[in-house]
Short mmCIF file of C-alpha atoms and ligand atoms in Angstrom, two decimals:
data_model
loop_
_atom_site.label_atom_id
_atom_site.label_comp_id
_atom_site.label_asym_id
_atom_site.label_seq_id
_atom_site.Cartn_x
_atom_site.Cartn_y
_atom_site.Cartn_z
CA MET A 1 3.54 72.14 120.42
CA ASN A 2 5.02 74.83 118.14
CA ARG A 3 8.74 75.33 118.75
CA PRO A 4 10.22 78.86 118.72
CA ALA A 5 11.92 79.69 115.40
CA SER A 6 15.29 79.95 117.17
CA GLU A 7 15.25 76.20 117.89
CA LYS A 8 16.22 73.24 115.70
CA ASN A 9 15.09 69.85 116.98
CA GLY A 10 14.61 71.39 120.42
CA VAL A 11 18.13 72.92 120.49
CA ASP A 12 18.43 76.69 120.86
CA VAL A 13 20.66 77.50 117.89
CA ILE A 14 22.41 80.62 119.24
CA SER A 15 23.00 79.02 122.67
CA ALA A 16 24.42 75.92 120.97
CA ILE A 17 26.82 78.12 118.95
CA GLN A 18 27.91 79.95 122.11
CA ARG A 19 28.32 76.74 124.11
CA ALA A 20 30.43 75.11 121.37
CA GLY A 21 32.91 78.02 121.32
CA ILE A 22 32.47 78.87 117.63
CA VAL A 23 34.34 81.87 116.22
CA GLY A 24 34.76 83.05 112.61
CA CYS A 25 36.97 80.51 110.85
CA GLY A 26 39.37 82.98 109.25
CA GLY A 27 40.43 86.55 109.97
CA ALA A 28 40.23 87.85 113.52
CA GLY A 29 37.84 85.17 114.80
CA PHE A 30 34.81 87.15 115.92
CA PRO A 31 32.67 85.04 118.32
CA THR A 32 29.82 83.83 116.10
CA HIS A 33 26.98 83.98 118.67
CA ALA A 34 27.69 87.72 119.10
CA LYS A 35 27.68 88.30 115.35
CA LEU A 36 24.22 86.78 114.95
CA LYS A 37 22.47 89.55 116.86
CA GLY A 38 20.52 92.48 115.42
CA ASP A 39 18.08 93.07 112.62
CA ILE A 40 19.32 90.51 110.10
CA HIS A 41 17.50 90.31 106.76
CA HIS A 42 20.05 88.46 104.72
CA LEU A 43 22.40 85.69 105.84
CA ILE A 44 25.30 85.38 103.40
CA LEU A 45 27.58 82.35 103.49
CA ASN A 46 31.07 83.20 102.31
CA GLY A 47 32.41 80.39 100.13
CA ALA A 48 34.65 82.59 97.99
CA GLU A 49 37.94 81.35 99.49
CA CYS A 50 39.59 84.11 97.52
CA GLU A 51 43.14 83.80 98.92
CA PRO A 52 45.21 82.02 96.27
CA LEU A 53 46.45 78.52 97.35
CA LEU A 54 43.86 77.90 100.10
CA ARG A 55 41.47 74.99 99.47
CA THR A 56 39.92 74.46 102.93
CA ASP A 57 36.48 75.98 102.30
CA ARG A 58 36.32 74.35 98.89
CA TYR A 59 36.98 70.96 100.50
CA LEU A 60 34.19 71.55 103.03
CA MET A 61 31.70 72.66 100.36
CA ILE A 62 32.37 69.51 98.31
CA HIS A 63 32.47 66.98 101.15
CA HIS A 64 30.18 68.52 103.80
CA ALA A 65 27.61 70.41 101.73
CA ALA A 66 24.68 68.74 103.51
CA GLN A 67 25.83 69.94 106.95
CA ILE A 68 26.56 73.46 105.66
CA VAL A 69 23.11 73.74 104.08
CA SER A 70 21.30 72.31 107.10
CA ALA A 71 23.14 74.66 109.51
CA ALA A 72 22.44 77.66 107.25
CA THR A 73 18.72 76.82 107.26
CA ALA A 74 18.74 76.59 111.07
CA VAL A 75 20.62 79.89 111.49
CA LYS A 76 18.40 81.66 108.95
CA GLN A 77 15.36 80.60 110.91
CA ALA A 78 16.93 81.38 114.30
CA VAL A 79 17.83 84.97 113.38
CA GLY A 80 14.64 85.57 111.40
CA ALA A 81 16.43 86.36 108.12
CA GLN A 82 14.28 86.59 105.02
CA GLN A 83 17.05 85.47 102.69
CA CYS A 84 20.03 83.16 102.75
CA THR A 85 22.63 83.06 99.98
CA ILE A 86 25.79 81.02 99.54
CA ALA A 87 28.26 83.17 97.58
CA LEU A 88 31.13 81.45 95.82
CA LYS A 89 32.99 81.60 92.54
CA GLY A 90 31.24 80.40 89.39
CA SER A 91 34.35 78.38 88.56
CA TYR A 92 33.84 76.13 91.64
CA GLN A 93 31.75 73.65 89.67
CA GLU A 94 32.12 70.63 91.95
CA GLU A 95 31.32 72.75 95.00
CA ILE A 96 28.24 74.24 93.30
CA ALA A 97 27.02 70.76 92.29
CA SER A 98 27.38 69.47 95.89
CA LEU A 99 25.62 72.48 97.39
CA GLU A 100 22.81 72.43 94.81
CA ARG A 101 22.25 68.73 95.51
CA ALA A 102 22.06 69.39 99.27
CA ILE A 103 19.70 72.34 98.80
CA ARG A 104 17.46 70.22 96.57
CA GLU A 105 17.45 67.21 98.91
CA GLN A 106 16.66 69.36 101.96
CA ASP A 107 14.30 71.67 100.07
CA ALA A 108 16.31 74.42 101.78
CA PRO A 109 15.34 78.12 101.34
CA ILE A 110 18.84 78.99 100.15
CA SER A 111 20.12 80.40 96.86
CA ILE A 112 23.58 80.31 95.32
CA HIS A 113 25.32 83.43 94.02
CA LYS A 114 28.12 82.81 91.52
CA MET A 115 30.89 85.38 91.44
CA LYS A 116 33.78 85.92 89.06
CA SER A 117 37.15 84.58 90.10
CA PHE A 118 38.70 87.73 91.51
CA TYR A 119 40.50 88.83 94.64
CA PRO A 120 39.29 89.83 97.25
CA ALA A 121 35.84 88.38 96.46
CA GLY A 122 35.62 87.14 100.06
CA ASP A 123 36.12 90.55 101.69
CA GLU A 124 32.93 91.21 103.70
CA GLN A 125 32.29 94.59 102.11
CA VAL A 126 32.90 93.23 98.62
CA ILE A 127 30.80 90.08 99.03
CA VAL A 128 27.82 92.07 100.37
CA ALA A 129 28.02 94.39 97.34
CA GLU A 130 28.29 91.42 94.99
CA VAL A 131 25.27 89.62 96.45
CA THR A 132 22.94 92.52 97.33
CA GLN A 133 24.22 95.47 95.22
CA GLN A 134 24.20 97.46 98.47
CA VAL A 135 27.32 99.19 99.77
CA ILE A 136 28.20 99.00 103.45
CA PRO A 137 29.07 102.55 104.58
CA PRO A 138 32.74 103.38 105.19
CA ALA A 139 33.73 102.13 108.67
CA GLY A 140 30.45 100.20 108.79
CA ILE A 141 29.64 96.51 109.12
CA PRO A 142 27.34 94.22 107.07
CA LEU A 143 24.57 94.65 109.66
CA ASP A 144 24.32 98.32 108.60
CA VAL A 145 22.64 97.05 105.43
CA GLY A 146 20.80 94.19 107.17
CA CYS A 147 23.34 91.47 106.33
CA VAL A 148 25.52 89.04 108.24
CA VAL A 149 28.38 87.26 106.49
CA SER A 150 29.49 83.91 107.83
CA ASN A 151 32.16 81.62 106.45
CA VAL A 152 31.12 78.15 105.20
CA GLY A 153 33.64 76.64 107.65
CA THR A 154 31.89 78.43 110.50
CA MET A 155 28.58 77.03 109.23
CA TYR A 156 30.06 73.51 109.27
CA ASN A 157 31.04 74.02 112.92
CA ILE A 158 27.47 75.17 113.63
CA ALA A 159 26.16 71.93 112.12
CA LEU A 160 28.38 69.99 114.55
CA ALA A 161 27.27 72.20 117.46
CA LEU A 162 23.64 71.37 116.67
CA GLU A 163 24.63 67.70 117.08
CA GLY A 164 26.06 68.58 120.51
CA LYS A 165 29.73 68.65 119.39
CA ASN A 166 32.04 71.44 120.55
CA VAL A 167 34.84 72.95 118.45
CA THR A 168 37.79 70.58 118.86
CA HIS A 169 39.17 70.19 115.33
CA LYS A 170 40.25 72.39 112.47
CA TYR A 171 40.34 71.87 108.73
CA LEU A 172 43.21 73.70 107.03
CA THR A 173 45.30 73.73 103.86
CA VAL A 174 49.00 72.91 104.00
CA SER A 175 50.62 74.04 100.76
CA GLY A 176 53.55 75.76 99.09
CA MET A 177 56.85 73.89 98.87
CA VAL A 178 55.75 70.94 101.05
CA LYS A 179 55.99 67.55 99.29
CA LYS A 180 52.28 66.69 99.35
CA PRO A 181 50.07 69.79 99.56
CA THR A 182 46.79 68.74 101.13
CA VAL A 183 43.77 69.68 103.21
CA ILE A 184 44.14 68.28 106.72
CA CYS A 185 41.88 67.94 109.75
CA VAL A 186 43.67 68.05 113.11
CA PRO A 187 42.78 68.69 116.76
CA LEU A 188 43.14 72.34 117.77
CA GLY A 189 46.55 72.88 119.32
CA THR A 190 48.38 70.52 116.94
CA SER A 191 51.85 71.89 116.20
CA PHE A 192 52.57 73.34 112.76
CA ALA A 193 55.51 70.90 112.61
CA GLN A 194 53.12 67.96 112.83
CA CYS A 195 50.86 69.51 110.18
CA LEU A 196 53.87 69.79 107.88
CA GLU A 197 54.66 66.10 108.50
CA LEU A 198 51.16 65.26 107.30
CA ALA A 199 51.93 67.13 104.08
CA GLY A 200 55.07 65.17 103.35
CA GLY A 201 57.55 66.53 105.86
CA ILE A 202 59.44 69.67 106.70
CA PRO A 203 61.43 70.90 103.70
CA GLU A 204 65.23 71.03 103.73
CA GLY A 205 67.01 74.35 104.07
CA ASP A 206 65.65 77.71 105.07
CA TRP A 207 62.07 78.75 104.45
CA MET A 208 59.37 81.05 105.72
CA ALA A 209 55.79 80.21 106.63
CA ILE A 210 52.51 82.04 106.27
CA ALA A 211 49.64 81.26 108.64
CA GLY A 212 46.69 81.86 106.28
CA GLY A 213 46.80 82.91 102.63
CA PRO A 214 49.68 84.55 100.74
CA MET A 215 47.95 87.95 100.56
CA MET A 216 46.77 88.52 104.12
CA GLY A 217 48.25 85.69 106.18
CA ARG A 218 50.59 86.19 109.13
CA ARG A 219 54.27 85.92 108.17
CA LEU A 220 56.40 83.61 110.34
CA THR A 221 60.08 82.77 110.37
CA ARG A 222 61.04 79.09 110.30
CA ASP A 223 61.59 79.10 114.08
CA GLN A 224 58.31 80.90 114.79
CA ALA A 225 56.45 78.41 112.58
CA LEU A 226 57.99 75.41 114.32
CA GLU A 227 56.76 76.78 117.67
CA ALA A 228 53.25 77.65 116.45
CA SER A 229 50.13 75.55 116.87
CA VAL A 230 46.79 75.41 115.07
CA ILE A 231 44.10 77.69 116.49
CA LYS A 232 40.45 78.27 115.55
CA THR A 233 41.37 80.84 112.87
CA THR A 234 44.21 78.94 111.15
CA SER A 235 42.92 78.52 107.59
CA GLY A 236 46.21 77.38 106.13
CA ILE A 237 49.96 76.94 106.50
CA LEU A 238 52.01 77.89 103.46
CA ILE A 239 55.71 77.15 103.23
CA LEU A 240 57.70 79.33 100.82
CA PRO A 241 61.40 79.51 99.94
CA ILE A 242 63.38 82.14 101.82
CA ASP A 243 64.16 83.86 98.50
CA SER A 244 60.50 83.98 97.40
CA LEU A 245 58.85 87.34 96.79
CA PRO A 246 56.74 87.33 100.00
CA ALA A 247 59.85 86.46 102.04
CA ARG A 248 61.94 89.18 100.40
CA LYS A 249 59.21 91.77 101.03
CA GLU A 250 59.13 90.76 104.66
CA GLN A 251 62.82 91.49 104.99
CA ILE A 252 62.36 95.18 104.06
CA THR A 253 62.52 97.26 107.23
CA LEU A 254 59.92 99.92 108.00
CA LEU A 255 62.53 102.67 107.66
CA HIS A 256 63.70 101.35 104.29
CA MET A 257 60.08 101.11 103.14
CA TYR A 258 59.48 104.78 104.05
CA GLN A 259 62.62 105.88 102.29
CA ARG A 260 61.56 104.03 99.15
CA ALA A 261 58.04 105.47 99.37
CA ARG A 262 59.48 108.99 99.61
CA SER A 263 61.89 108.61 96.74
CA SER A 264 60.05 106.29 94.35
CA CYS A 265 56.29 106.97 94.45
CA ILE A 266 55.47 108.39 91.03
CA GLN A 267 51.86 109.22 92.01
CA CYS A 268 50.51 107.13 89.16
CA ARG A 269 47.47 106.39 91.42
CA ARG A 270 47.17 102.77 90.26
CA CYS A 271 46.98 101.76 93.95
CA THR A 272 43.86 103.90 94.31
CA ASP A 273 42.31 102.97 90.97
CA LEU A 274 42.48 99.24 91.78
CA CYS A 275 41.72 99.46 95.53
CA PRO A 276 38.57 97.35 96.17
CA ARG A 277 37.37 99.67 98.93
CA HIS A 278 37.92 102.78 96.78
CA LEU A 279 36.01 101.10 93.94
CA LEU A 280 33.06 100.65 96.32
CA GLY A 281 32.97 104.42 96.84
CA HIS A 282 34.81 104.54 100.15
CA PRO A 283 37.02 107.63 100.62
CA LEU A 284 40.26 105.63 100.69
CA GLU A 285 42.97 106.82 98.30
CA PRO A 286 46.28 105.12 99.03
CA HIS A 287 48.19 107.30 96.53
CA ARG A 288 47.25 110.38 98.57
CA ILE A 289 48.31 108.64 101.78
CA MET A 290 51.66 107.81 100.16
CA ARG A 291 52.08 111.44 99.04
CA GLN A 292 51.32 112.77 102.49
CA MET A 293 53.65 110.26 104.13
CA ALA A 294 56.41 111.38 101.77
CA THR A 295 56.14 114.96 103.02
CA LEU A 296 55.72 114.11 106.70
CA ALA A 297 58.65 114.13 109.12
CA LEU A 298 59.36 110.60 110.38
CA ASP A 299 58.11 111.55 113.84
CA GLY A 300 55.23 113.71 112.52
CA ASN A 301 51.70 113.44 113.89
CA THR A 302 49.72 111.12 111.66
CA THR A 303 46.38 111.19 113.45
CA ASP A 304 45.17 114.74 112.73
CA SER A 305 45.25 114.47 108.94
CA ARG A 306 41.99 113.39 107.29
CA ILE A 307 43.90 111.72 104.47
CA LEU A 308 46.04 109.68 106.85
CA LYS A 309 42.98 108.93 109.00
CA SER A 310 41.36 107.31 105.96
CA ALA A 311 43.86 104.45 106.37
CA ALA A 312 41.35 103.18 108.95
CA LEU A 313 39.17 102.14 105.98
CA CYS A 314 41.84 99.83 104.54
CA CYS A 315 41.13 96.09 104.82
CA GLU A 316 44.81 95.27 104.14
CA CYS A 317 43.92 93.09 101.15
CA GLY A 318 47.27 93.93 99.56
CA ILE A 319 45.98 94.63 96.03
CA CYS A 320 47.75 98.01 96.04
CA GLU A 321 51.20 96.64 96.80
CA THR A 322 51.09 93.15 95.30
CA PHE A 323 49.02 93.78 92.19
CA ALA A 324 48.87 97.49 91.43
CA CYS A 325 52.07 99.34 92.23
CA PRO A 326 54.59 99.43 89.36
CA MET A 327 57.33 100.61 91.75
CA GLN A 328 56.96 97.72 94.21
CA LEU A 329 56.04 100.08 97.03
CA GLN A 330 53.97 99.00 100.02
CA PRO A 331 50.87 101.18 100.57
CA ARG A 332 49.21 98.31 102.46
CA ARG A 333 52.07 98.19 104.93
CA VAL A 334 51.94 101.96 105.38
CA ASN A 335 48.20 101.73 106.03
CA ALA A 336 48.65 98.87 108.49
CA MET A 337 51.15 100.94 110.44
CA LEU A 338 48.84 104.00 110.36
CA LYS A 339 45.91 101.87 111.54
CA GLN A 340 47.90 100.75 114.58
CA GLU A 341 48.70 104.35 115.40
CA LEU A 342 45.07 105.44 114.93
CA ALA A 343 43.89 102.60 117.19
CA ARG A 344 46.46 103.58 119.84
CA GLU A 345 45.20 107.17 119.75
CA LYS A 346 41.56 105.95 119.67
CA VAL A 347 40.96 107.89 116.44
CA ARG A 348 38.05 106.50 114.42
CA TRP A 349 36.54 107.26 111.04
CA ASN A 350 32.91 108.40 111.40
CA LYS A 351 30.62 105.79 109.94
CA GLY A 352 29.41 106.81 106.47
CA GLU A 353 31.64 109.89 106.25
CA GLY A 354 32.75 110.65 102.70
CA GLN A 355 30.77 107.85 101.08
CA GLN A 356 30.39 108.16 97.32
CA GLU A 357 28.78 106.14 94.56
CA PRO A 358 30.70 102.96 93.60
CA SER A 359 33.06 103.45 90.67
CA LEU A 360 31.65 102.85 87.20
CA TRP A 361 34.93 101.04 86.47
CA ARG A 362 34.58 98.56 89.33
CA GLU A 363 33.69 95.53 87.21
CA GLY A 364 36.64 95.94 84.84
CA ARG A 365 39.10 96.60 87.65
CA LYS A 366 38.58 93.40 89.59
CA ALA A 367 41.89 91.56 89.99
CA PRO A 368 41.75 87.97 88.60
CA THR A 369 42.83 85.52 91.32
CA LYS A 370 45.38 83.68 89.21
CA ARG A 371 47.06 86.91 88.13
CA VAL A 372 47.14 87.98 91.76
CA ALA A 373 48.87 84.68 92.59
CA ALA A 374 51.41 85.35 89.83
CA ARG A 375 52.15 88.86 91.10
CA ALA A 376 52.40 87.52 94.66
CA GLY A 377 55.11 85.11 93.48
CA VAL A 378 53.17 81.93 94.36
CA LEU A 379 51.82 80.86 90.95
CA GLU A 380 53.96 77.70 90.87
CA TYR A 381 51.99 76.38 93.87
CA TYR A 382 48.57 77.47 92.59
CA ASP A 383 47.27 74.10 91.39
CA ARG A 384 49.34 71.84 93.64
CA CYS A 385 46.73 71.39 96.37
CA GLY A 386 43.49 69.76 95.28
CA THR A 387 40.28 69.23 97.20
CA ALA A 388 40.14 65.43 97.12
CA GLY A 389 42.56 64.27 99.80
CA LEU A 390 42.29 64.70 103.54
CA MET A 391 44.92 63.77 106.12
CA GLN A 392 43.94 63.33 109.74
CA GLU A 393 45.98 62.62 112.82
CA THR A 394 45.73 62.84 116.59
CA PRO A 395 48.93 64.22 118.11
CA ASP A 396 50.39 63.20 121.49
CA GLN A 397 50.25 66.77 122.74
CA VAL A 398 48.28 69.92 121.97
CA THR A 399 48.92 73.55 122.93
CA LEU A 400 45.73 75.59 123.16
CA PRO A 401 46.35 79.36 123.45
CA LEU A 402 43.64 81.19 125.39
CA ARG A 403 43.68 84.03 122.86
CA GLN A 404 42.22 82.50 119.71
CA HIS A 405 39.71 85.21 118.87
CA ILE A 406 38.73 88.86 119.23
CA GLY A 407 37.63 89.94 122.72
CA ALA A 408 38.49 88.71 126.20
CA PRO A 409 40.29 85.38 126.69
CA PRO A 410 38.22 82.66 128.40
CA THR A 411 38.76 81.89 132.10
CA VAL A 412 40.73 78.70 132.79
CA LEU A 413 38.73 75.96 134.55
CA VAL A 414 41.39 73.22 134.82
CA THR A 415 44.59 72.71 136.80
CA VAL A 416 47.86 70.94 136.08
CA GLY A 417 47.55 67.16 136.52
CA GLU A 418 43.83 67.09 135.79
CA GLN A 419 42.47 64.45 133.39
CA VAL A 420 40.39 65.89 130.55
CA SER A 421 38.53 64.37 127.66
CA ALA A 422 38.09 65.69 124.11
CA GLY A 423 35.21 68.16 123.96
CA GLN A 424 35.36 69.02 127.68
CA LEU A 425 35.10 72.72 128.58
CA ILE A 426 38.54 73.80 129.86
CA ALA A 427 38.19 77.60 129.70
CA ALA A 428 34.88 79.48 129.85
CA ALA A 429 33.91 82.79 128.27
CA PRO A 430 33.46 85.34 131.11
CA GLU A 431 29.80 86.21 131.73
CA GLY A 432 28.68 89.13 129.56
CA ALA A 433 32.06 89.56 127.80
CA LEU A 434 32.78 89.21 124.09
CA SER A 435 34.63 85.90 124.23
CA ALA A 436 34.36 82.21 123.36
CA ASN A 437 34.54 78.92 125.26
CA LEU A 438 37.58 76.69 124.78
CA HIS A 439 37.39 72.88 124.88
CA ALA A 440 39.97 70.12 125.17
CA SER A 441 40.78 68.80 121.71
CA ILE A 442 42.20 65.40 122.79
CA ASP A 443 41.86 63.05 125.77
CA GLY A 444 44.78 63.47 128.18
CA VAL A 445 46.30 65.22 131.18
CA VAL A 446 46.78 68.96 131.59
CA VAL A 447 50.56 69.46 131.82
CA SER A 448 50.71 73.24 131.87
CA VAL A 449 48.44 76.26 132.26
CA GLY A 450 49.41 79.83 131.38
CA ASP A 451 48.74 81.83 128.23
CA ALA A 452 47.98 78.41 126.78
CA ILE A 453 46.69 75.12 128.14
CA VAL A 454 48.88 72.15 127.20
CA ILE A 455 47.33 68.67 127.19
CA ARG A 456 49.35 65.46 126.78
CA LYS A 457 47.99 62.09 125.78
CA GLU A 458 48.61 59.41 128.41
CA GLY A 459 50.36 56.09 127.84
S1 SF4 B 501 50.82 102.65 92.68
FE1 SF4 B 501 52.81 102.87 93.70
S2 SF4 B 501 53.86 104.46 92.56
FE2 SF4 B 501 51.71 104.58 91.97
S3 SF4 B 501 50.83 106.11 93.39
FE3 SF4 B 501 50.54 104.11 94.33
S4 SF4 B 501 52.31 103.82 95.66
FE4 SF4 B 501 52.81 105.49 94.24
S1 SF4 B 502 45.41 97.11 101.12
FE1 SF4 B 502 45.54 98.64 99.50
S2 SF4 B 502 44.10 97.93 97.97
FE2 SF4 B 502 43.57 96.86 99.85
S3 SF4 B 502 42.01 98.13 100.85
FE3 SF4 B 502 44.00 98.79 101.63
S4 SF4 B 502 44.60 100.48 100.34
FE4 SF4 B 502 42.99 99.39 99.26
#
C-alpha cells in the first residue's frame, strides 16, 4: 500500500510534531506544526547560529547530523517542498563534514548552503535572501516567497518526535565568565542555577546574565537569573561581569537614552547604512527615526508618523547600536520601544509597502561575527566554549512555565499531588488555538500548579 507523503514509517509527521509540543528553538517559539502550513516550496534549515558565543546548534549539527537530516527529509516530503537546504557558515567545517556524511549515507534530497561568517546571518529575512536570492517583502514572512525557515535544533526535536518522544529536554550553551563554558542538555524546567553548576559553578561577586545570545538575548539581573528556569526557547545562558559593556548599557534609563539621542546623534546615518533590513531594501532608516525622536515631545504621538511606524520593520538585531553607531546611541532600543507602542495601538506596516531593490553595497556591509563580538564587549569569551563536551544532569525539581511560546498557554491537565512520568502530557494546547502541548520533563510528583507546573522527584 502506498503511504501518503505526509507520513514517515506510518507516522503522520505534522501530527507527531504537534503532539510532541515542538516550538521554534530560539526567538519567540512559534509552534512548529502551525508554521509548516501553506504553499511551501523550499524548506530552509537554519544552522547559522549567528549570535556570538552560542554553540548549541553547532553541537547538534556535529553530533546529531543523522537525525537532523532524516527529520528534514521527512518534513520536506510531508509539506511537499521541492527543495530543502541547510544554511550554515562556511567556516563550520566539522559541522559541514557531519551533515555531508549524513546526507550521503541517507541519500537525502538536501543541499548545503555555505554563508560568510557575519551577523545576523540567521535572521529569517537574511537567510532566505542568502539561500534563494529572493527578498521577503517588508512586514512579510518567509512563506510570502514560498519558504519556511526552521532551526536545526527544532529539526532534531522533530526527529525525536518521529520516534514517539515528546519535548522534555533542552540543549543550551552556558558561557561567559563561568569556569567551564559548555553545551549542556537538561530537562526543561531545570533552574539556571543548576545549569551554572554544570558549567563550573556560580561566579563570585556581582554579575548579570543573558538568556540567549549577547546581541538579542534577554537581560537578567543576578537575582532574576537565579530564579529563572530553562524553557523550550532557552538557547543559552551567558554570565557577564556587572561592569561589562552589555551590563553598563542595560543600566542606562529610557529617559537618559532619549536625552543622549537628542543631544548626541550626529546624523551620520551609519546605523541605516549597516542595517541588515535596510540593506535588503526594506524602508527602515534608523537615522531618520532618531532624528524624528529628537524633535518629538516626550509625550508626543509616535504612531501617526510613517517614519516612526517603520520601526515595526526592525528585527532588533542590534547592529545599529552595537556595531554601527560611533556615538554609542541606541537606535535598537528606541525601535523596540516604538514597536511596543505600535503593537499597543494595533498599528501595522502594510505588507510590501515601500519595498525597494536590495542595496548594491549589501555584500561589503555585512558585519563579521568576531568583530561584532568585539564591539559587543564579549570577545574574551568568544572561543571559550567548544562543541566537544556535553554535560547532562537530572535535577530534583523542575519548574515548567505554561507560557513558553507565542500564542495561548496550554490548559493544565494535572493537579497537586499527582504522580507524573517524564514525557507525560501535563498541559494540552486548546483545540484550534495557536499553542503547544507541555510534557513532564522528569518523573515525580506535581507540587504546585499556577503560571507554572512544578514537579519534584520523589525519594
Ligand atoms: S549611527 Fe548613531 S550618530 Fe549616526 S545617525 Fe545613527 S544614531 Fe545617529
Ligand atoms: S536593530 Fe538596528 S540594525 Fe537591526 S534591524 Fe533594527 S534598525 Fe536595523
